[in-house]
PDB file of C-alpha atoms and ligand atoms in Angstrom:
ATOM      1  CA  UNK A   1     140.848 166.064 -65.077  1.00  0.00           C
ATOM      2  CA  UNK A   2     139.363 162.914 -66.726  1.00  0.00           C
ATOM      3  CA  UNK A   3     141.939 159.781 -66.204  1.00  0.00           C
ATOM      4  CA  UNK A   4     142.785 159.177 -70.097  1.00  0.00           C
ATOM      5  CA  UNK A   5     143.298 155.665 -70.073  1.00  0.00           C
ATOM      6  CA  UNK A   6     144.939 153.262 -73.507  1.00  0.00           C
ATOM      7  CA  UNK A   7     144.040 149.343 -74.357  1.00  0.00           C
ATOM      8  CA  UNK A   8     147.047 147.681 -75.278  1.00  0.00           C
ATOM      9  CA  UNK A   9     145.619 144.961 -77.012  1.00  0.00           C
ATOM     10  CA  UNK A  10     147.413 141.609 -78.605  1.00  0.00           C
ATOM     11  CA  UNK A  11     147.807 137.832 -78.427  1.00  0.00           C
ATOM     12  CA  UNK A  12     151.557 138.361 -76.691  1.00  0.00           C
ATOM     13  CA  UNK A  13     152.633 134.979 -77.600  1.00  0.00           C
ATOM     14  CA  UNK A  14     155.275 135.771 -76.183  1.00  0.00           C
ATOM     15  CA  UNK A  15     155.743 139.411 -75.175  1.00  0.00           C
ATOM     16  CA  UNK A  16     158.896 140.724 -77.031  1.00  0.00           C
ATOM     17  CA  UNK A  17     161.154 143.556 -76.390  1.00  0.00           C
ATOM     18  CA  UNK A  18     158.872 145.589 -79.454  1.00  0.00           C
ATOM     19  CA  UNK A  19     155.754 145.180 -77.241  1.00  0.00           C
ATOM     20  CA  UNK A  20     157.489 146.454 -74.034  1.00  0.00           C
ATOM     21  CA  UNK A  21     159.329 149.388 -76.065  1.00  0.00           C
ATOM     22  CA  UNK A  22     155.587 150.696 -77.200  1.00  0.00           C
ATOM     23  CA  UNK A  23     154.119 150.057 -74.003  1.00  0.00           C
ATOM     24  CA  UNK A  24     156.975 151.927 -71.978  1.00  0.00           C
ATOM     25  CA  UNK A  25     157.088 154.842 -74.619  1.00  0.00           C
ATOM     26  CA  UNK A  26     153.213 155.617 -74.021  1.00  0.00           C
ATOM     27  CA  UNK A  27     153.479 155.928 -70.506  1.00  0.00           C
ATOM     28  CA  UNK A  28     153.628 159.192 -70.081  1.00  0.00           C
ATOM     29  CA  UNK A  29     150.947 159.858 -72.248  1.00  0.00           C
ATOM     30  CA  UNK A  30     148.436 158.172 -70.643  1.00  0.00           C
ATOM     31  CA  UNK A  31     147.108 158.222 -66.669  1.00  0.00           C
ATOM     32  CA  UNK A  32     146.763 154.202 -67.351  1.00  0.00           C
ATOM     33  CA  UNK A  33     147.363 151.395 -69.752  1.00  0.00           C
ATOM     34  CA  UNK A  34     145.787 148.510 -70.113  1.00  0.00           C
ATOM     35  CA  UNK A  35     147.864 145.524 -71.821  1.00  0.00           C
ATOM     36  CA  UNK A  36     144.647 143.020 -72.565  1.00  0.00           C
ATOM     37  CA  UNK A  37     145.151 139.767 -73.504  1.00  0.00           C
ATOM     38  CA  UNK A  38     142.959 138.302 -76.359  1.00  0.00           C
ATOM     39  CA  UNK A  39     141.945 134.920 -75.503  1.00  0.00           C
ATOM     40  CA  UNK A  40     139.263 134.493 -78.424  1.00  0.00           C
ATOM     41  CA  UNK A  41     140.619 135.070 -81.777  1.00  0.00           C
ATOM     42  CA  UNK A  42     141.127 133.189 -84.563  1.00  0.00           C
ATOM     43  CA  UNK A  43     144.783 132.752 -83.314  1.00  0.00           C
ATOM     44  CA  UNK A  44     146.096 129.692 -81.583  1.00  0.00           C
ATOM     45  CA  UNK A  45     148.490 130.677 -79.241  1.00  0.00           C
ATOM     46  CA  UNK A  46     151.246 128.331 -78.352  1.00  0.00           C
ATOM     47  CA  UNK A  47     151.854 129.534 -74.657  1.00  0.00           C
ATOM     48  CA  UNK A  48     149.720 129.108 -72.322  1.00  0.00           C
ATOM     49  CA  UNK A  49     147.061 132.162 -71.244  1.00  0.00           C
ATOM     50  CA  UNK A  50     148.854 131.758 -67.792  1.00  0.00           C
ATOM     51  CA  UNK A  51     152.460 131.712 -68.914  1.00  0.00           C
ATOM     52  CA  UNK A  52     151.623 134.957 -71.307  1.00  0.00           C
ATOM     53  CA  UNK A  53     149.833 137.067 -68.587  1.00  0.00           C
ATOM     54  CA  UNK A  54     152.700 136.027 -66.384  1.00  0.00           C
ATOM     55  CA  UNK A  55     155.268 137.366 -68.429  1.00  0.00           C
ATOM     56  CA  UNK A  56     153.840 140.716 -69.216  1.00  0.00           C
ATOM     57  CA  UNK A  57     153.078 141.026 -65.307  1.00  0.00           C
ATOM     58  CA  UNK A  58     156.947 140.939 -64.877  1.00  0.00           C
ATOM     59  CA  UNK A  59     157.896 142.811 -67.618  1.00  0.00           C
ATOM     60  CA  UNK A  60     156.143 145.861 -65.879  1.00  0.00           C
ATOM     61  CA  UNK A  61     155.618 144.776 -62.386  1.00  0.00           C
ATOM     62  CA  UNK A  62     157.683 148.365 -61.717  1.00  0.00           C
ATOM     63  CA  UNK A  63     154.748 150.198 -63.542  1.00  0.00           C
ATOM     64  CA  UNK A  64     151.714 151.420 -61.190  1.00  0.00           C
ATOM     65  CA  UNK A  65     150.213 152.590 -64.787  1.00  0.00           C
ATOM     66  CA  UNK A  66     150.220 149.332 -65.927  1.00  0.00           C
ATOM     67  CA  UNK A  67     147.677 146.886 -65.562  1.00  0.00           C
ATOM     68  CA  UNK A  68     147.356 143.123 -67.339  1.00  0.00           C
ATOM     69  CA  UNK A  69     144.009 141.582 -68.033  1.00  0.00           C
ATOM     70  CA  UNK A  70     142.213 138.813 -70.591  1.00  0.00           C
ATOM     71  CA  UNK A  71     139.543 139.824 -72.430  1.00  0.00           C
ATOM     72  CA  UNK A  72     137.344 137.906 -74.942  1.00  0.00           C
ATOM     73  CA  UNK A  73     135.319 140.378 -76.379  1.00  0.00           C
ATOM     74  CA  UNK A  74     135.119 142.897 -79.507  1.00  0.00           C
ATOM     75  CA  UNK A  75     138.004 145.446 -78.974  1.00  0.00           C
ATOM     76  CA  UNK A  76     136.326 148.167 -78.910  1.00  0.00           C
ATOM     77  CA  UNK A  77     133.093 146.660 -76.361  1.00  0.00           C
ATOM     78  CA  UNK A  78     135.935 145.710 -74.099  1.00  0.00           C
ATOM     79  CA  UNK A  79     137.419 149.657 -74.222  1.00  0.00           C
ATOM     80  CA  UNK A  80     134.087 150.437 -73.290  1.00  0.00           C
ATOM     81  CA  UNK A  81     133.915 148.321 -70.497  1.00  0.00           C
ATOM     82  CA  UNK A  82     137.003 149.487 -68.670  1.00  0.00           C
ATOM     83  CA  UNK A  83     136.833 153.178 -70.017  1.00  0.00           C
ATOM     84  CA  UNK A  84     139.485 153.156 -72.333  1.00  0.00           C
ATOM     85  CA  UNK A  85     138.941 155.957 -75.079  1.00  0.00           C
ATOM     86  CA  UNK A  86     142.406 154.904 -76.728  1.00  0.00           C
ATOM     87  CA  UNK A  87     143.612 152.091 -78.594  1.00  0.00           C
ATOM     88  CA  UNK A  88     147.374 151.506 -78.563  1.00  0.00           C
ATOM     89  CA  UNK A  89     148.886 149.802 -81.227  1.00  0.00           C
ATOM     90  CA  UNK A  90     152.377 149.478 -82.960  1.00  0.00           C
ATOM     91  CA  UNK A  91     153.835 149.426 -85.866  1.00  0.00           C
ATOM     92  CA  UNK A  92     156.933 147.991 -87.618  1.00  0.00           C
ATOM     93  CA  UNK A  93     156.674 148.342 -91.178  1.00  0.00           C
ATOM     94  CA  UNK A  94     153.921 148.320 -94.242  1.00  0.00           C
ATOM     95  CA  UNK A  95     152.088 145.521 -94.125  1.00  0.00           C
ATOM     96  CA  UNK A  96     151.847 146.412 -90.101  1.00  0.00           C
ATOM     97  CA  UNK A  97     150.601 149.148 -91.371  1.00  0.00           C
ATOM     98  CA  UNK A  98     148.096 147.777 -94.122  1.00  0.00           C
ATOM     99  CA  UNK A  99     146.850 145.407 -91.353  1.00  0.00           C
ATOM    100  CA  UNK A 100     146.194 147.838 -88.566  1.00  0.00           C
ATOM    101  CA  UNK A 101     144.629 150.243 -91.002  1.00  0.00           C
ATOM    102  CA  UNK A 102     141.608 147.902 -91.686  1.00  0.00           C
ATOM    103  CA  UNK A 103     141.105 147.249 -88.090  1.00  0.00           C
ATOM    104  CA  UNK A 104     141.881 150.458 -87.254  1.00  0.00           C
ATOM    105  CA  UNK A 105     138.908 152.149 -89.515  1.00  0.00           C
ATOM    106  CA  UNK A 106     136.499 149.255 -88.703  1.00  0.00           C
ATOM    107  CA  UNK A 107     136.761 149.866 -84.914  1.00  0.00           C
ATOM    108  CA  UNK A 108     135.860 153.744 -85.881  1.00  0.00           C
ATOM    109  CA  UNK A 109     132.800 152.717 -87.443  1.00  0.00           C
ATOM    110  CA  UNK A 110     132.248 150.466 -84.534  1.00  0.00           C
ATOM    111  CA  UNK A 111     133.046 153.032 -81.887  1.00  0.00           C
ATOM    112  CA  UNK A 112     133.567 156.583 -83.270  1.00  0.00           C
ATOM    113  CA  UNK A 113     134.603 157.735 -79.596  1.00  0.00           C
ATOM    114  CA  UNK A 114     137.505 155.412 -79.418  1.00  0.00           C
ATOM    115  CA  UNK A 115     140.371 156.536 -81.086  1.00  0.00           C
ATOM    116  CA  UNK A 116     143.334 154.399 -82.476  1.00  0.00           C
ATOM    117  CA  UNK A 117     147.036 155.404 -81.582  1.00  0.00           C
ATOM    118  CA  UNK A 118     149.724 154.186 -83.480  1.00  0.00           C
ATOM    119  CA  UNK A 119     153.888 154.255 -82.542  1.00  0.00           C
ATOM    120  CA  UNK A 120     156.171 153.239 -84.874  1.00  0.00           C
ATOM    121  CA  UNK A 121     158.542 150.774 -83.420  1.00  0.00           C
ATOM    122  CA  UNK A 122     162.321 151.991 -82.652  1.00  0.00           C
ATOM    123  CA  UNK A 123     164.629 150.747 -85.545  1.00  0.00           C
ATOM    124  CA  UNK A 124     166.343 148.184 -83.381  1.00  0.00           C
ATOM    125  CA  UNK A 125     163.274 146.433 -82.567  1.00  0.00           C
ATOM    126  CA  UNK A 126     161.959 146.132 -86.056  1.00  0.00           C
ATOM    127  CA  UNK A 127     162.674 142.853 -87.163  1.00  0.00           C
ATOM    128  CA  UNK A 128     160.986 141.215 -83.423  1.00  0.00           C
ATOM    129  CA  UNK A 129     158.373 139.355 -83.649  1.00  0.00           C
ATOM    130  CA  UNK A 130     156.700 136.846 -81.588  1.00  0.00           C
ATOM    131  CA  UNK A 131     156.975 134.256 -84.406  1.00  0.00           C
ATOM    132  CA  UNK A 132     160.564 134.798 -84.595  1.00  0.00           C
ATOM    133  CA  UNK A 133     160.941 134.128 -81.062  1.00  0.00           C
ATOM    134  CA  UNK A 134     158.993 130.853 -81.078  1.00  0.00           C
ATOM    135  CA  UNK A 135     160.742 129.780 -84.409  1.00  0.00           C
ATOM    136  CA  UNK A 136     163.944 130.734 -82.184  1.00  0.00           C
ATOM    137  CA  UNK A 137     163.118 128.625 -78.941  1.00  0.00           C
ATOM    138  CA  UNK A 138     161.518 125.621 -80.860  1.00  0.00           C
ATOM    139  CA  UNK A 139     165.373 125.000 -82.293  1.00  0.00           C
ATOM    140  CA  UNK A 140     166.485 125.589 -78.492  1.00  0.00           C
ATOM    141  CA  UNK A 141     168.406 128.454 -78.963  1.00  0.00           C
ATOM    142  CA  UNK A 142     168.316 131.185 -76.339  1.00  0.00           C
ATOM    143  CA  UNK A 143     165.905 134.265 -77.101  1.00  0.00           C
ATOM    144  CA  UNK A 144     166.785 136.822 -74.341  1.00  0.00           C
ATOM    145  CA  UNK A 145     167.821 139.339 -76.911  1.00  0.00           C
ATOM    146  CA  UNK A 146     164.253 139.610 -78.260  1.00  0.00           C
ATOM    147  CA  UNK A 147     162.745 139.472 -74.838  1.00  0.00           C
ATOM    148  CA  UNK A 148     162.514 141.982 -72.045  1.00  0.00           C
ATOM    149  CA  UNK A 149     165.225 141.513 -69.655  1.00  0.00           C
ATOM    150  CA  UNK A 150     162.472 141.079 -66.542  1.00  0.00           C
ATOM    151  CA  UNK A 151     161.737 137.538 -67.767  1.00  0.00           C
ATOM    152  CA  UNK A 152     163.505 134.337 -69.147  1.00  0.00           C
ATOM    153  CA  UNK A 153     161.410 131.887 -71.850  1.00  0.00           C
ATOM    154  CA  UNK A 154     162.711 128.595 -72.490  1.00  0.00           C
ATOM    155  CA  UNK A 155     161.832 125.761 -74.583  1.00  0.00           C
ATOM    156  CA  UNK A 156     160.168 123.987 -71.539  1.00  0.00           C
ATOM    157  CA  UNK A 157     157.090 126.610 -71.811  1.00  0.00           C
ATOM    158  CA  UNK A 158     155.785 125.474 -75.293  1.00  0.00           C
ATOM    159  CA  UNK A 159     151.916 124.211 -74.187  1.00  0.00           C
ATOM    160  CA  UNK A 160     152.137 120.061 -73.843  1.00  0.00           C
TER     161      UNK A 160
HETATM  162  P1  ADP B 201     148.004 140.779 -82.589  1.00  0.00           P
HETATM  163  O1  ADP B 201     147.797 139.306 -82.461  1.00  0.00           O
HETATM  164  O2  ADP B 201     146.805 141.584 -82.235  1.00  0.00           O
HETATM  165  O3  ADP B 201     148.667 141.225 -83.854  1.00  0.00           O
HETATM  166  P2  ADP B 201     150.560 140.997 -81.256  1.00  0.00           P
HETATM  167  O4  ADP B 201     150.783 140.469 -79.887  1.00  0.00           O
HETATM  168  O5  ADP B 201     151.209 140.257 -82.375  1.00  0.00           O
HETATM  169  O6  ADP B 201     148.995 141.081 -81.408  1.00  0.00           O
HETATM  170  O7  ADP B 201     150.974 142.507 -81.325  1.00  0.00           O
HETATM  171  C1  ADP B 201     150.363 143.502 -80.552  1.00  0.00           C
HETATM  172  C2  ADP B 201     150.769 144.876 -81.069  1.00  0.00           C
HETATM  173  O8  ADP B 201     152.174 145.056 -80.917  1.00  0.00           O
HETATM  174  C3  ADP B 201     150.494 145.087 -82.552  1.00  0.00           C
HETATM  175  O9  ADP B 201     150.093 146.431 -82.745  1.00  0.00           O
HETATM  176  C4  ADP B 201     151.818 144.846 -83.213  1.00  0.00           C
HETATM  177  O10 ADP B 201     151.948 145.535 -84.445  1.00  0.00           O
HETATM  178  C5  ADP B 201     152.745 145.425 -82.148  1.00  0.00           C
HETATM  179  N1  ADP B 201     154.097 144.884 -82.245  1.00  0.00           N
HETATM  180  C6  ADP B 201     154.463 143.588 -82.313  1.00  0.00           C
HETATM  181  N2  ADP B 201     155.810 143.472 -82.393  1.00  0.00           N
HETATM  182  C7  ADP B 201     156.299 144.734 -82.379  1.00  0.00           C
HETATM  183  C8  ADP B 201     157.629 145.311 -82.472  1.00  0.00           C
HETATM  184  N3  ADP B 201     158.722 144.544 -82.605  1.00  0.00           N
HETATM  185  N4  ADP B 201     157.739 146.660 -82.433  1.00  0.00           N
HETATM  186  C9  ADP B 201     156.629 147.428 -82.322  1.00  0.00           C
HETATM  187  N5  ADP B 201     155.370 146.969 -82.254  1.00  0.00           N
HETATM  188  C10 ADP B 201     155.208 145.644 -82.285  1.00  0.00           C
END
């Protein structure tokens, strides 16, 4: 049988317990998955591309499934480059949704073979973001609630 294989795909700036719920909920619908780092969008991450890869790697070192990559290309190109015919995304509320719908439809016009998946994030995660976790750390107070337990973040690892 074909290997059916998902993009995960996000700035992770930092990885947050949301992120690792979706990624760990999809597992066993998909032979692989692919969390790819973006490293050329209109974003300005604050960690470093290192520190961010780094983190996800631990999250799911215990994951054979799981693989961790950069990529700097259209979505949907870089799906096609590593033979992913599904995009994972999440989803946490409406204007998630109003967001990922746009990006969602353009990518189908881009790529009609590539379809988008969507899980809605569990209740308790809802309200994690990775904005909330920087505002959290830049006032030096500990985020390892919001975080997956596999790695600590401290104020230290804000980019010089
Ligand atoms: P992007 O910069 O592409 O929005 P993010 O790293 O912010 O990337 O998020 C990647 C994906 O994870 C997105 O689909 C986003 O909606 C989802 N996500 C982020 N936080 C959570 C959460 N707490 N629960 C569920 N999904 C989430």
């Amino acid at each position: 049988m074909e290997k059916q294989t998902a993009l995960f795909p996000g700035s992770f700036d930092p990885i947050t317990k949301g992120h690792q719920s979706i990624v760990e909920r999809a597992l066993p619908m998909f032979d692989k998955i692919i969390v790819a780092v973006g490293c050329n969008t209109a974003k300005h991450s604050v960690f470093s591309l290192d520190k961010r890869i780094e983190w996800i790697k631990q999250t799911f070192a215990k994951y054979d499934k799981v693989e961790v990559v950069t990529f700097d290309s259209l979505t949907v190109d870089f799906c096609r480059q590593v033979g992913a015919k599904y995009i994972l995304r999440g989803l946490r509320n409406s204007s998630d949704f109003q967001y990922e719908r746009n990006i969602a439809r353009i990518n189908q016009e881009l790529a009609e073979e590539i379809e988008t998946v969507f899980l809605m994030t569990k209740p308790d995660d809802a309200a994690i973001s990775s904005s909330l976790v920087r505002e959290i750390l830049s006032f030096g107070r500990d985020v390892s609630k919001f975080i997956p337990k596999e790695i600590t973040i401290s104020a230290e690892d804000f980019k010089k």
